[in-house]
Short mmCIF file of C-alpha atoms in Angstrom, two decimals:
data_model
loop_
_atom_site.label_atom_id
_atom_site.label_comp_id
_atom_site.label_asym_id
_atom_site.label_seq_id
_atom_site.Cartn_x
_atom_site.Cartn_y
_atom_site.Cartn_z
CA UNK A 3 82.68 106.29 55.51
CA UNK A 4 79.48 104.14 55.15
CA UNK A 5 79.32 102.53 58.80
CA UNK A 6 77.00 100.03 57.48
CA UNK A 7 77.91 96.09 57.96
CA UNK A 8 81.15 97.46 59.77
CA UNK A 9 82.17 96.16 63.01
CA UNK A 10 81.52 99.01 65.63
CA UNK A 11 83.10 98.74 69.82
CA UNK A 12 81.41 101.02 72.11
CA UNK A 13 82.93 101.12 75.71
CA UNK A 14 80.30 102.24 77.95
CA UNK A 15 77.76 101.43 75.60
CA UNK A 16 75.66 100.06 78.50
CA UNK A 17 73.99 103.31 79.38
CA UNK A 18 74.21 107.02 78.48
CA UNK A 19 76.26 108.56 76.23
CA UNK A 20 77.24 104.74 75.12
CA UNK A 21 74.04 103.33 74.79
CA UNK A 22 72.54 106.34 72.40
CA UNK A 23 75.66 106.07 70.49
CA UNK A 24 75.16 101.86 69.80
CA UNK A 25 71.55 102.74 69.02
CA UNK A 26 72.09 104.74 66.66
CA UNK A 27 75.16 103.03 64.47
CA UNK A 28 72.95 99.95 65.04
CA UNK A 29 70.14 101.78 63.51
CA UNK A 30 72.77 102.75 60.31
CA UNK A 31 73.38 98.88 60.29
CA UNK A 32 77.02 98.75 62.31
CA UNK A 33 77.55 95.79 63.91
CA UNK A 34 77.93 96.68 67.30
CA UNK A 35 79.64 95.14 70.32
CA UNK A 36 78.92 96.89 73.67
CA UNK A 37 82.32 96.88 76.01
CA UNK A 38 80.84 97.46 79.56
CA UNK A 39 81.41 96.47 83.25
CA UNK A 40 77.86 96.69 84.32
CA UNK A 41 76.78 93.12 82.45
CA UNK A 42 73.24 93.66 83.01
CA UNK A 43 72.79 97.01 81.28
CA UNK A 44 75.49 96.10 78.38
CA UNK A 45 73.58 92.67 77.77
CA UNK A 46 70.49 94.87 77.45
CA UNK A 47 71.75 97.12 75.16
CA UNK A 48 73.19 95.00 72.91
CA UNK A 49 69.60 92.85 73.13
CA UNK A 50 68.33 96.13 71.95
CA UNK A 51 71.04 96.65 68.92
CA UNK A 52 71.40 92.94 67.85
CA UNK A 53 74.77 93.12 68.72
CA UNK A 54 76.99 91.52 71.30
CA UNK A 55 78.00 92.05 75.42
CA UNK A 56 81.55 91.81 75.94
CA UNK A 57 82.28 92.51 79.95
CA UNK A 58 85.43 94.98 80.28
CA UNK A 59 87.85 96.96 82.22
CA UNK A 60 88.96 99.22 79.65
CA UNK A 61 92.06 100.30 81.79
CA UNK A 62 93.06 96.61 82.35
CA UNK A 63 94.84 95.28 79.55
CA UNK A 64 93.81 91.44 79.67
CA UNK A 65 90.06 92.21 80.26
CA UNK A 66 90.17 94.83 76.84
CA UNK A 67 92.05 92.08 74.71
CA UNK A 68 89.78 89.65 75.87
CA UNK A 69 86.79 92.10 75.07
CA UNK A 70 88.29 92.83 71.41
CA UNK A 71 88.73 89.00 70.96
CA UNK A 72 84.92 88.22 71.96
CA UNK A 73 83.53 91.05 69.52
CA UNK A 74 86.39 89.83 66.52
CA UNK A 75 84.94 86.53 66.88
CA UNK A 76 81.05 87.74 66.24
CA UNK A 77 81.87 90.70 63.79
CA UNK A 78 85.45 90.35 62.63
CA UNK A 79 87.91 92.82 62.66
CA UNK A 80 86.91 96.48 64.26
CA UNK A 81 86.34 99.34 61.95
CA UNK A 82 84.86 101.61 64.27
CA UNK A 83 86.06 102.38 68.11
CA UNK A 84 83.33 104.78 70.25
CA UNK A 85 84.88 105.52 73.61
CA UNK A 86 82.11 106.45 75.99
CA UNK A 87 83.75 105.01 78.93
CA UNK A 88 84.32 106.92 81.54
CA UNK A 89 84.17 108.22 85.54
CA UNK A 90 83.62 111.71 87.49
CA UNK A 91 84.47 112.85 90.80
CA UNK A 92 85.60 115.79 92.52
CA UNK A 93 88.56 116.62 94.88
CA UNK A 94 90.09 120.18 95.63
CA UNK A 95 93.83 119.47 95.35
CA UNK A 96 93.91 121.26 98.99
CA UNK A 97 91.40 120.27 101.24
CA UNK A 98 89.47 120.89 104.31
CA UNK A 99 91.36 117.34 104.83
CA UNK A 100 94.76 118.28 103.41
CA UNK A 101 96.28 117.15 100.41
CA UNK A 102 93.68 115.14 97.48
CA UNK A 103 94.62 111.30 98.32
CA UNK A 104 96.86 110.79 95.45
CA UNK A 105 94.85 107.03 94.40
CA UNK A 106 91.61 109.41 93.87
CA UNK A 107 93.73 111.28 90.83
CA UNK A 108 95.47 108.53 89.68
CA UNK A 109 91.90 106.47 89.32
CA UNK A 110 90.61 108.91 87.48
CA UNK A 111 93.25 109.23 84.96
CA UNK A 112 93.54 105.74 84.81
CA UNK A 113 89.74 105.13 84.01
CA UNK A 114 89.37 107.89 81.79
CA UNK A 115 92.74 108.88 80.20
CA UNK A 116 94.71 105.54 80.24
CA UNK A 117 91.36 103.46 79.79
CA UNK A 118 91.28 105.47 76.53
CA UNK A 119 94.86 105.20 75.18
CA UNK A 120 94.52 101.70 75.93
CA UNK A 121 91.53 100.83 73.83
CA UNK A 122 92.88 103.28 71.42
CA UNK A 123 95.99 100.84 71.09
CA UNK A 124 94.28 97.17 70.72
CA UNK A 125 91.79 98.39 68.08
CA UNK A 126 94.14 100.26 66.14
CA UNK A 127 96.48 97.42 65.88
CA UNK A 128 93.47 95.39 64.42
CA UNK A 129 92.34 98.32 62.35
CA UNK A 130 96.11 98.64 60.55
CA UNK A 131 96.14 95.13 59.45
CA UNK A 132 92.25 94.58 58.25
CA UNK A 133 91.51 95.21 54.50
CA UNK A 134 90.65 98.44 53.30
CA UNK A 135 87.61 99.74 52.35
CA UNK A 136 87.29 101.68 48.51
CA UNK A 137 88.67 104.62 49.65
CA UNK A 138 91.31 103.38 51.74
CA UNK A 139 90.02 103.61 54.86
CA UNK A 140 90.49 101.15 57.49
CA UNK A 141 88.95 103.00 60.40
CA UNK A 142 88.02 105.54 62.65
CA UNK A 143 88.43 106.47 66.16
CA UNK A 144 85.65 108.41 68.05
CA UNK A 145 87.03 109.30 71.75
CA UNK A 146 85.18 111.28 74.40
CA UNK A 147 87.04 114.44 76.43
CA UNK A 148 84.68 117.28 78.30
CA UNK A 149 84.51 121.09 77.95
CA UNK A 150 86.38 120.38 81.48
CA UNK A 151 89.50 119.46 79.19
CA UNK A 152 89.70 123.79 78.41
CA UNK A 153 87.49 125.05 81.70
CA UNK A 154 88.57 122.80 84.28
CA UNK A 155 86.24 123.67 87.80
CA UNK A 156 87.12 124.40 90.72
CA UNK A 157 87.10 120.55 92.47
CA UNK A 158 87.86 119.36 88.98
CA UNK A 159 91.78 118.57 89.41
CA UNK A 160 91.54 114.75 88.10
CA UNK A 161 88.70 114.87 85.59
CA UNK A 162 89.84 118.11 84.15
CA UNK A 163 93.15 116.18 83.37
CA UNK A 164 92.62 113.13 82.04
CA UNK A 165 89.69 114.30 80.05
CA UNK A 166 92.62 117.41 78.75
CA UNK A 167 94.48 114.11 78.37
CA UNK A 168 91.82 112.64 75.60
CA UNK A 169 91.86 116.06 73.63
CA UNK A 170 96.06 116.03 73.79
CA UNK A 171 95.84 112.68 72.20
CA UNK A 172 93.85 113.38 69.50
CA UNK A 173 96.22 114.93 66.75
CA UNK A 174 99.46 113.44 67.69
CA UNK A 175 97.06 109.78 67.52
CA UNK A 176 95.59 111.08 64.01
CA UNK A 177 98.76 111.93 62.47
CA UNK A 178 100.48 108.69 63.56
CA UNK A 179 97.81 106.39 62.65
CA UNK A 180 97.18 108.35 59.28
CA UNK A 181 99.19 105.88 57.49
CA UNK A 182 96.69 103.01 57.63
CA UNK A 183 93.85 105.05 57.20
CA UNK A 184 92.69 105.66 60.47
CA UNK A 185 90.85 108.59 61.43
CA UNK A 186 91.45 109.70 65.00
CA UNK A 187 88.51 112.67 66.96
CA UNK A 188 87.23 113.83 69.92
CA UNK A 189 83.88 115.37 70.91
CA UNK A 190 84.14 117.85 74.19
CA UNK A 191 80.42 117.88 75.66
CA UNK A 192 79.07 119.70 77.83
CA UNK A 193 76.25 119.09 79.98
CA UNK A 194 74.11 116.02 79.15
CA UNK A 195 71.43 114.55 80.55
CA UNK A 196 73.33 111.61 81.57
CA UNK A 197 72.02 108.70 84.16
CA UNK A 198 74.14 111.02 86.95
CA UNK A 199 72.51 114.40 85.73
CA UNK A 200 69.01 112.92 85.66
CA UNK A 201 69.04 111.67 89.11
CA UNK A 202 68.96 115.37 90.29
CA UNK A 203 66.09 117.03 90.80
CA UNK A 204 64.04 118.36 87.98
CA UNK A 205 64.81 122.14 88.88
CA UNK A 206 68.02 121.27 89.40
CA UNK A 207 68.29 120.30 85.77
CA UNK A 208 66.57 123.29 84.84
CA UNK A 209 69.01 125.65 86.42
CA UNK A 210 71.83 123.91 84.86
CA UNK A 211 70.25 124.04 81.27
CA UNK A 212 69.76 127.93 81.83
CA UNK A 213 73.57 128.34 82.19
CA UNK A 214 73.89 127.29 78.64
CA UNK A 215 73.41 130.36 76.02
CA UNK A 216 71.52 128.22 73.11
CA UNK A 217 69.58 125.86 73.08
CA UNK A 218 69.15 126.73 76.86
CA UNK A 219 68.52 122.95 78.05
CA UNK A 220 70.57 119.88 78.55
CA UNK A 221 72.00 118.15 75.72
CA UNK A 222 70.40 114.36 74.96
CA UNK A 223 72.27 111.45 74.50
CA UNK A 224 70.68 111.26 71.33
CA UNK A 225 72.42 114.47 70.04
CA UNK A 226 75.76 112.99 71.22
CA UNK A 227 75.10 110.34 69.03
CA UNK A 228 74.13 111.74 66.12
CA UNK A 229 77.87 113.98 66.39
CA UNK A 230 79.75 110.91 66.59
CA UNK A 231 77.60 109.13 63.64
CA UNK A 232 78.50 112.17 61.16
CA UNK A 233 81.98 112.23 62.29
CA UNK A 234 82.30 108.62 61.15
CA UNK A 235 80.67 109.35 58.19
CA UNK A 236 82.68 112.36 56.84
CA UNK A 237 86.04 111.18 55.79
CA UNK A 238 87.74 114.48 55.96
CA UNK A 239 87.26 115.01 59.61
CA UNK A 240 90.47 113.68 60.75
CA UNK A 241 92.85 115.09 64.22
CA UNK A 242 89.71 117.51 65.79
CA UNK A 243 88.52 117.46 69.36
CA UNK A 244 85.06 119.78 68.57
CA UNK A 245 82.89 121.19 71.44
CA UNK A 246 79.38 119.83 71.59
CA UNK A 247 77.74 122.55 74.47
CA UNK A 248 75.70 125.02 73.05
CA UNK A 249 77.97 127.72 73.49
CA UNK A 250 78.57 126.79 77.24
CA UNK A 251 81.60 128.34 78.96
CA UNK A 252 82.16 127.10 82.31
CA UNK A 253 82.55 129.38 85.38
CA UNK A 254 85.78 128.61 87.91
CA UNK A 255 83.03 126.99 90.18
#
């Protein structure tokens, strides 16, 4: 699928993962709307990309519809959904405390897992009813899980969930959506040097990167980009969650 002059959404395309990923289908001339709560960074982004700032909640359902209706308006109808969007945190299910507050899990999977499904929803309803390109194709979906998703930590309750959650709704989304042409994957990374990563310490980062068989380093943003960019482009990727980790298995803690 040639992603140039298509309309592309990235959620959480103000920084990270996001922000490499709207660079780069800017650079292979999508036009790109970043879907982000911090304004500042998305504005700046999208500066960068020539594309537009749409502020949203991607687990609210008015603030994504209103997001989707800003973009349709610059670029018309999506052909391309990124999800980048996306928190952490950490919670033993027992604690030194007792029990995990139950509104710590739940805003987790709401974020990650239902903030997903729910920009999964809105742009495929756009995507069924838009014109076709030569081949038939009306669309693809890029979402983003975690190697947590198959080795969950220890601490990992919530994220390891919803981010299982993203992978689980990968095929039974592909297979459904099929019928208009939509393509529906996942990438599982592993470590990245994210904003969160980077703020550790430098030999912090190192020791991390060692844990990972080859390339022994953190992955870049840029590499997580260029996955989802070739996923777009090959049409017969269609219902796959693949690992991007460098052979990284995670340890229970």
């Amino acid at each position: 699928m040639d992603i140039s002059g298509k309309a592309v959404l990235v959620t959480g395309g103000g920084s990270g993962l996001g922000a490499a990923t709207a660079r780069a289908l800017a650079a292979a001339g999508g036009k790109v709307a970043i879907l982000d709560l911090n304004s500042e960074k998305g504005e700046a982004v999208a500066a960068e990309t020539g594309g537009v700032f749409a502020h949203c909640d991607v687990a609210d359902a008015a603030s994504a519809e209103a997001a989707l209706a800003k973009s349709r308006a610059a670029h018309g109808a999506p052909f391309v959904l990124v999800n980048c969007a996306g928190i952490g945190g950490a919670g033993r299910i027992v604690g030194r405390e007792g029990p995990l507050p139950l509104e710590n899990f739940e805003r987790i999977v709401r974020v990650n897992l239902i903030g997903t499904f729910n920009m999964m929803r809105l742009a495929a309803a756009e995507m069924s009813v838009a014109e076709p390109d030569a081949n038939g194709a009306r669309g693809a979906i890029v979402s983003t899980a975690s190697v947590a998703a198959f080795e969950g930590q220890i601490g990992q309750a919530a994220y390891a969930a919803s981010k299982g959650g993203i992978a689980a709704l990968t095929l039974p989304a592909a297979r459904e959506l099929a019928r208009f042409g939509i393509r529906v994957l996942t990438i599982a990374p592993g470590l990245f040097k994210t904003p969160l990563l980077a703020e550790l310490p430098e030999e912090a980062q190192q020791s991390l990167g060692a844990a990972i068989p080859y390339p022994s380093r953190l992955g870049t943003p840029e590499e997580f980009a260029h996955m989802v960019k070739s996923m777009i482009e090959n049409d017969y990727l269609n219902g796959e969650t693949i690992r991007l980790d460098g052979a990284l298995r995670m340890q229970p803690k």
